[in-house]
């Protein structure tokens, strides 16, 4: 993964191909931004210490167990939600087969991440492994140790996300075989990302808090010590609301589903004509969560 200066130079090259930018303008932009992004010695030290702290709290066996159990439980709960929705019953057996197939594929993908393949920035960013300016020279070997923590956690997510991805892909093949391969792939990958607590929260309040925290972290980097993990916490909380009867029902509103569909269309460069198909799939998923959450809630009240 290139450093920030290299990235800005690449942006400068892209700007050369845009209308309104001359070659000189693009080069000046790249040099100016690249100079601003160069870290000072104190910034390197501060980021290095912060990265070390992140790595220390993420590297323990308890973190690994919690991450694996929480994400696995989320995926299995998603599978259970299909059994709660009668319209999704034909998907259950294909989903189980898809899950097993995906976990088999995910094992290879996880090993590739550990070996150095590109990985998600979910944990790589928090350990500062993506910025090669921080650990340089004699600290390079130490930087690789810090990076290994992020890769280990990313490998776990890659393994489980593959299971969720193939589970949803198999569901779509059973339920909606008429969908194009591109659309099915986009829905499956988006589903997998949310299953491992990546992505944008559905709830407006949680989404607003997440955006505010991200802005605070960007404007005041020292705040990362207070709020180190924004996306993961926001997505974990957001997923709990998916199964609470009232909030789950509210998420069946068309504007909420269309907002999610718009995000998928944007992330995967899909045609706007695919929007209604995506909305319908999102609705089916949310109905299953609502039915499962309602059934569990009724059972809990009855036993209380």
GROMACS .gro file of C-alpha atoms in nm:
model
  304
    1UNK     CA    1   0.000   0.000   0.000
    2UNK     CA    2   0.163   0.331  -0.104
    3UNK     CA    3   0.231   0.612   0.140
    4UNK     CA    4   0.023   0.930   0.140
    5UNK     CA    5   0.276   1.125  -0.066
    6UNK     CA    6   0.273   0.862  -0.340
    7UNK     CA    7  -0.105   0.862  -0.332
    8UNK     CA    8  -0.121   1.239  -0.379
    9UNK     CA    9   0.120   1.216  -0.671
   10UNK     CA   10  -0.112   0.960  -0.828
   11UNK     CA   11  -0.402   1.203  -0.780
   12UNK     CA   12  -0.196   1.464  -0.958
   13UNK     CA   13  -0.149   1.229  -1.254
   14UNK     CA   14  -0.523   1.165  -1.269
   15UNK     CA   15  -0.596   1.539  -1.267
   16UNK     CA   16  -0.391   1.577  -1.583
   17UNK     CA   17  -0.664   1.388  -1.767
   18UNK     CA   18  -0.945   1.610  -1.637
   19UNK     CA   19  -1.083   1.911  -1.819
   20UNK     CA   20  -0.976   2.242  -1.671
   21UNK     CA   21  -0.646   2.120  -1.528
   22UNK     CA   22  -0.324   2.187  -1.711
   23UNK     CA   23  -0.018   1.974  -1.659
   24UNK     CA   24   0.143   2.248  -1.451
   25UNK     CA   25  -0.164   2.283  -1.230
   26UNK     CA   26  -0.175   1.910  -1.167
   27UNK     CA   27   0.193   1.891  -1.078
   28UNK     CA   28   0.167   2.195  -0.849
   29UNK     CA   29  -0.131   2.038  -0.674
   30UNK     CA   30   0.049   1.707  -0.623
   31UNK     CA   31   0.365   1.874  -0.489
   32UNK     CA   32   0.172   2.110  -0.262
   33UNK     CA   33  -0.043   1.839  -0.107
   34UNK     CA   34   0.248   1.598  -0.091
   35UNK     CA   35   0.452   1.855   0.102
   36UNK     CA   36   0.164   1.917   0.344
   37UNK     CA   37   0.123   1.545   0.405
   38UNK     CA   38   0.489   1.488   0.497
   39UNK     CA   39   0.512   1.396   0.863
   40UNK     CA   40   0.743   1.577   1.103
   41UNK     CA   41   0.965   1.386   1.344
   42UNK     CA   42   0.728   1.452   1.634
   43UNK     CA   43   0.429   1.340   1.426
   44UNK     CA   44   0.608   1.018   1.342
   45UNK     CA   45   0.684   0.957   1.708
   46UNK     CA   46   0.326   1.035   1.812
   47UNK     CA   47   0.173   0.816   1.543
   48UNK     CA   48   0.421   0.540   1.616
   49UNK     CA   49   0.329   0.540   1.986
   50UNK     CA   50  -0.041   0.546   1.899
   51UNK     CA   51   0.006   0.259   1.656
   52UNK     CA   52   0.194   0.061   1.920
   53UNK     CA   53  -0.086   0.120   2.170
   54UNK     CA   54  -0.351   0.009   1.922
   55UNK     CA   55  -0.149  -0.301   1.840
   56UNK     CA   56  -0.109  -0.387   2.208
   57UNK     CA   57  -0.483  -0.376   2.283
   58UNK     CA   58  -0.576  -0.558   1.962
   59UNK     CA   59  -0.319  -0.835   1.975
   60UNK     CA   60  -0.435  -1.024   2.283
   61UNK     CA   61  -0.606  -1.364   2.258
   62UNK     CA   62  -0.920  -1.220   2.421
   63UNK     CA   63  -0.958  -0.977   2.131
   64UNK     CA   64  -0.926  -1.259   1.879
   65UNK     CA   65  -1.183  -1.473   2.060
   66UNK     CA   66  -1.428  -1.185   2.095
   67UNK     CA   67  -1.392  -1.086   1.732
   68UNK     CA   68  -1.440  -1.440   1.603
   69UNK     CA   69  -1.732  -1.522   1.835
   70UNK     CA   70  -1.914  -1.194   1.778
   71UNK     CA   71  -1.883  -1.203   1.400
   72UNK     CA   72  -1.964  -1.575   1.379
   73UNK     CA   73  -2.273  -1.523   1.596
   74UNK     CA   74  -2.382  -1.238   1.371
   75UNK     CA   75  -2.355  -1.452   1.057
   76UNK     CA   76  -2.540  -1.743   1.219
   77UNK     CA   77  -2.811  -1.504   1.336
   78UNK     CA   78  -2.848  -1.383   0.979
   79UNK     CA   79  -2.890  -1.744   0.873
   80UNK     CA   80  -3.151  -1.795   1.146
   81UNK     CA   81  -3.343  -1.490   1.023
   82UNK     CA   82  -3.408  -1.674   0.696
   83UNK     CA   83  -3.585  -1.950   0.886
   84UNK     CA   84  -3.807  -1.689   1.053
   85UNK     CA   85  -3.929  -1.548   0.720
   86UNK     CA   86  -4.146  -1.800   0.529
   87UNK     CA   87  -4.067  -1.633   0.197
   88UNK     CA   88  -3.698  -1.711   0.256
   89UNK     CA   89  -3.740  -2.076   0.349
   90UNK     CA   90  -3.628  -2.196   0.001
   91UNK     CA   91  -3.297  -2.017   0.070
   92UNK     CA   92  -3.209  -2.196   0.393
   93UNK     CA   93  -3.045  -2.514   0.259
   94UNK     CA   94  -2.860  -2.332  -0.024
   95UNK     CA   95  -2.746  -2.076   0.233
   96UNK     CA   96  -2.595  -2.343   0.457
   97UNK     CA   97  -2.413  -2.497   0.161
   98UNK     CA   98  -2.297  -2.152   0.052
   99UNK     CA   99  -2.170  -2.072   0.400
  100UNK     CA  100  -1.961  -2.388   0.415
  101UNK     CA  101  -1.826  -2.324   0.065
  102UNK     CA  102  -1.742  -1.966   0.155
  103UNK     CA  103  -1.555  -2.060   0.471
  104UNK     CA  104  -1.346  -2.299   0.265
  105UNK     CA  105  -1.263  -2.019   0.021
  106UNK     CA  106  -1.213  -1.777   0.307
  107UNK     CA  107  -0.941  -1.993   0.457
  108UNK     CA  108  -0.730  -1.938   0.148
  109UNK     CA  109  -0.813  -1.566   0.138
  110UNK     CA  110  -0.716  -1.527   0.503
  111UNK     CA  111  -0.380  -1.696   0.446
  112UNK     CA  112  -0.320  -1.464   0.150
  113UNK     CA  113  -0.379  -1.159   0.372
  114UNK     CA  114  -0.131  -1.291   0.629
  115UNK     CA  115   0.118  -1.346   0.349
  116UNK     CA  116   0.095  -0.981   0.242
  117UNK     CA  117  -0.203  -0.953   0.006
  118UNK     CA  118  -0.399  -0.623   0.015
  119UNK     CA  119  -0.639  -0.613   0.309
  120UNK     CA  120  -0.920  -0.400   0.440
  121UNK     CA  121  -0.823  -0.079   0.618
  122UNK     CA  122  -1.050  -0.158   0.913
  123UNK     CA  123  -0.760  -0.262   1.136
  124UNK     CA  124  -0.465  -0.173   0.916
  125UNK     CA  125  -0.544   0.196   0.962
  126UNK     CA  126  -0.572   0.173   1.339
  127UNK     CA  127  -0.226   0.022   1.364
  128UNK     CA  128  -0.086   0.281   1.121
  129UNK     CA  129   0.058   0.007   0.905
  130UNK     CA  130  -0.068   0.178   0.590
  131UNK     CA  131   0.164   0.477   0.640
  132UNK     CA  132   0.516   0.370   0.554
  133UNK     CA  133   0.657   0.705   0.671
  134UNK     CA  134   0.603   0.621   1.037
  135UNK     CA  135   0.828   0.320   1.082
  136UNK     CA  136   1.138   0.376   0.870
  137UNK     CA  137   1.506   0.289   0.884
  138UNK     CA  138   1.596   0.082   1.187
  139UNK     CA  139   1.230   0.087   1.296
  140UNK     CA  140   1.107  -0.083   0.980
  141UNK     CA  141   1.123  -0.433   1.131
  142UNK     CA  142   0.927  -0.312   1.434
  143UNK     CA  143   0.670  -0.157   1.197
  144UNK     CA  144   0.614  -0.495   1.040
  145UNK     CA  145   0.537  -0.640   1.382
  146UNK     CA  146   0.276  -0.368   1.437
  147UNK     CA  147   0.139  -0.432   1.090
  148UNK     CA  148   0.109  -0.804   1.160
  149UNK     CA  149  -0.152  -0.731   1.427
  150UNK     CA  150  -0.372  -0.554   1.174
  151UNK     CA  151  -0.321  -0.831   0.921
  152UNK     CA  152  -0.415  -1.099   1.174
  153UNK     CA  153  -0.744  -0.926   1.253
  154UNK     CA  154  -0.811  -0.859   0.886
  155UNK     CA  155  -0.748  -1.225   0.807
  156UNK     CA  156  -1.015  -1.322   1.060
  157UNK     CA  157  -1.264  -1.086   0.896
  158UNK     CA  158  -1.171  -1.205   0.547
  159UNK     CA  159  -1.231  -1.566   0.649
  160UNK     CA  160  -1.575  -1.500   0.797
  161UNK     CA  161  -1.678  -1.246   0.533
  162UNK     CA  162  -1.619  -1.508   0.263
  163UNK     CA  163  -1.866  -1.736   0.439
  164UNK     CA  164  -2.130  -1.463   0.456
  165UNK     CA  165  -2.066  -1.363   0.095
  166UNK     CA  166  -2.117  -1.711  -0.045
  167UNK     CA  167  -2.415  -1.768   0.185
  168UNK     CA  168  -2.591  -1.467   0.034
  169UNK     CA  169  -2.480  -1.554  -0.319
  170UNK     CA  170  -2.631  -1.902  -0.284
  171UNK     CA  171  -2.950  -1.746  -0.144
  172UNK     CA  172  -2.980  -1.517  -0.444
  173UNK     CA  173  -2.926  -1.803  -0.688
  174UNK     CA  174  -3.208  -1.996  -0.521
  175UNK     CA  175  -3.444  -1.701  -0.476
  176UNK     CA  176  -3.368  -1.473  -0.770
  177UNK     CA  177  -3.182  -1.664  -1.043
  178UNK     CA  178  -3.274  -1.392  -1.293
  179UNK     CA  179  -3.034  -1.142  -1.132
  180UNK     CA  180  -2.724  -1.059  -1.330
  181UNK     CA  181  -2.390  -1.186  -1.205
  182UNK     CA  182  -2.269  -0.829  -1.146
  183UNK     CA  183  -2.571  -0.735  -0.935
  184UNK     CA  184  -2.564  -1.061  -0.740
  185UNK     CA  185  -2.193  -1.013  -0.671
  186UNK     CA  186  -2.248  -0.657  -0.546
  187UNK     CA  187  -2.534  -0.752  -0.313
  188UNK     CA  188  -2.337  -1.051  -0.180
  189UNK     CA  189  -2.023  -0.850  -0.110
  190UNK     CA  190  -2.216  -0.568   0.054
  191UNK     CA  191  -2.396  -0.823   0.272
  192UNK     CA  192  -2.063  -0.978   0.370
  193UNK     CA  193  -1.912  -0.642   0.464
  194UNK     CA  194  -2.201  -0.558   0.694
  195UNK     CA  195  -2.185  -0.907   0.845
  196UNK     CA  196  -1.830  -0.842   0.968
  197UNK     CA  197  -1.920  -0.494   1.096
  198UNK     CA  198  -1.782  -0.288   0.810
  199UNK     CA  199  -1.972  -0.029   0.613
  200UNK     CA  200  -2.213   0.253   0.694
  201UNK     CA  201  -2.463   0.209   0.981
  202UNK     CA  202  -2.832   0.217   0.884
  203UNK     CA  203  -2.948   0.418   1.185
  204UNK     CA  204  -2.940   0.795   1.144
  205UNK     CA  205  -2.841   0.864   1.504
  206UNK     CA  206  -2.560   0.610   1.508
  207UNK     CA  207  -2.452   0.725   1.163
  208UNK     CA  208  -2.441   1.088   1.279
  209UNK     CA  209  -2.240   0.999   1.591
  210UNK     CA  210  -1.999   0.796   1.376
  211UNK     CA  211  -1.956   1.083   1.129
  212UNK     CA  212  -1.901   1.331   1.413
  213UNK     CA  213  -1.640   1.108   1.576
  214UNK     CA  214  -1.460   1.064   1.245
  215UNK     CA  215  -1.453   1.440   1.192
  216UNK     CA  216  -1.317   1.491   1.544
  217UNK     CA  217  -1.045   1.232   1.484
  218UNK     CA  218  -0.950   1.397   1.157
  219UNK     CA  219  -0.936   1.754   1.295
  220UNK     CA  220  -0.778   1.657   1.629
  221UNK     CA  221  -0.564   1.342   1.584
  222UNK     CA  222  -0.493   1.328   1.957
  223UNK     CA  223  -0.862   1.239   2.009
  224UNK     CA  224  -0.782   0.893   1.869
  225UNK     CA  225  -0.659   0.806   2.216
  226UNK     CA  226  -1.011   0.867   2.352
  227UNK     CA  227  -1.211   0.722   2.061
  228UNK     CA  228  -0.981   0.468   1.894
  229UNK     CA  229  -1.239   0.250   1.720
  230UNK     CA  230  -1.531   0.427   1.556
  231UNK     CA  231  -1.655   0.213   1.269
  232UNK     CA  232  -1.654  -0.120   1.449
  233UNK     CA  233  -1.837   0.006   1.757
  234UNK     CA  234  -2.092   0.194   1.546
  235UNK     CA  235  -2.163  -0.109   1.328
  236UNK     CA  236  -2.190  -0.349   1.623
  237UNK     CA  237  -2.442  -0.121   1.793
  238UNK     CA  238  -2.629  -0.066   1.468
  239UNK     CA  239  -2.666  -0.439   1.413
  240UNK     CA  240  -2.831  -0.479   1.756
  241UNK     CA  241  -3.107  -0.242   1.643
  242UNK     CA  242  -3.166  -0.465   1.339
  243UNK     CA  243  -3.335  -0.720   1.566
  244UNK     CA  244  -3.527  -0.495   1.805
  245UNK     CA  245  -3.891  -0.513   1.686
  246UNK     CA  246  -3.962  -0.138   1.678
  247UNK     CA  247  -3.637  -0.020   1.522
  248UNK     CA  248  -3.633  -0.316   1.286
  249UNK     CA  249  -3.982  -0.227   1.163
  250UNK     CA  250  -3.877   0.135   1.111
  251UNK     CA  251  -3.593   0.014   0.889
  252UNK     CA  252  -3.848  -0.133   0.649
  253UNK     CA  253  -3.946   0.216   0.539
  254UNK     CA  254  -3.875   0.278   0.172
  255UNK     CA  255  -3.649   0.586   0.227
  256UNK     CA  256  -3.426   0.384   0.462
  257UNK     CA  257  -3.397   0.095   0.216
  258UNK     CA  258  -3.339   0.329  -0.078
  259UNK     CA  259  -3.055   0.500   0.108
  260UNK     CA  260  -2.885   0.165   0.156
  261UNK     CA  261  -2.944   0.076  -0.209
  262UNK     CA  262  -2.792   0.407  -0.320
  263UNK     CA  263  -2.480   0.327  -0.117
  264UNK     CA  264  -2.447  -0.015  -0.281
  265UNK     CA  265  -2.495   0.137  -0.626
  266UNK     CA  266  -2.224   0.392  -0.548
  267UNK     CA  267  -1.980   0.142  -0.397
  268UNK     CA  268  -2.007  -0.105  -0.685
  269UNK     CA  269  -2.077   0.134  -0.976
  270UNK     CA  270  -2.411  -0.024  -1.060
  271UNK     CA  271  -2.682   0.111  -1.289
  272UNK     CA  272  -2.963   0.312  -1.132
  273UNK     CA  273  -3.208   0.070  -1.294
  274UNK     CA  274  -3.093  -0.194  -1.044
  275UNK     CA  275  -3.216   0.010  -0.748
  276UNK     CA  276  -3.558  -0.150  -0.705
  277UNK     CA  277  -3.412  -0.500  -0.721
  278UNK     CA  278  -3.164  -0.410  -0.448
  279UNK     CA  279  -3.437  -0.249  -0.236
  280UNK     CA  280  -3.650  -0.563  -0.262
  281UNK     CA  281  -3.361  -0.782  -0.149
  282UNK     CA  282  -3.284  -0.550   0.141
  283UNK     CA  283  -3.651  -0.560   0.239
  284UNK     CA  284  -3.654  -0.941   0.241
  285UNK     CA  285  -3.347  -0.944   0.464
  286UNK     CA  286  -3.493  -0.691   0.706
  287UNK     CA  287  -3.828  -0.872   0.727
  288UNK     CA  288  -3.641  -1.186   0.833
  289UNK     CA  289  -3.458  -0.990   1.105
  290UNK     CA  290  -3.784  -0.834   1.222
  291UNK     CA  291  -3.957  -1.172   1.244
  292UNK     CA  292  -3.665  -1.332   1.427
  293UNK     CA  293  -3.629  -1.042   1.668
  294UNK     CA  294  -4.003  -1.037   1.737
  295UNK     CA  295  -4.013  -1.412   1.798
  296UNK     CA  296  -3.721  -1.396   2.042
  297UNK     CA  297  -3.873  -1.095   2.220
  298UNK     CA  298  -4.209  -1.269   2.262
  299UNK     CA  299  -4.033  -1.578   2.394
  300UNK     CA  300  -3.831  -1.371   2.640
  301UNK     CA  301  -4.141  -1.192   2.769
  302UNK     CA  302  -4.328  -1.520   2.804
  303UNK     CA  303  -4.048  -1.675   3.008
  304UNK     CA  304  -3.999  -1.365   3.225
   0.00000   0.00000   0.00000
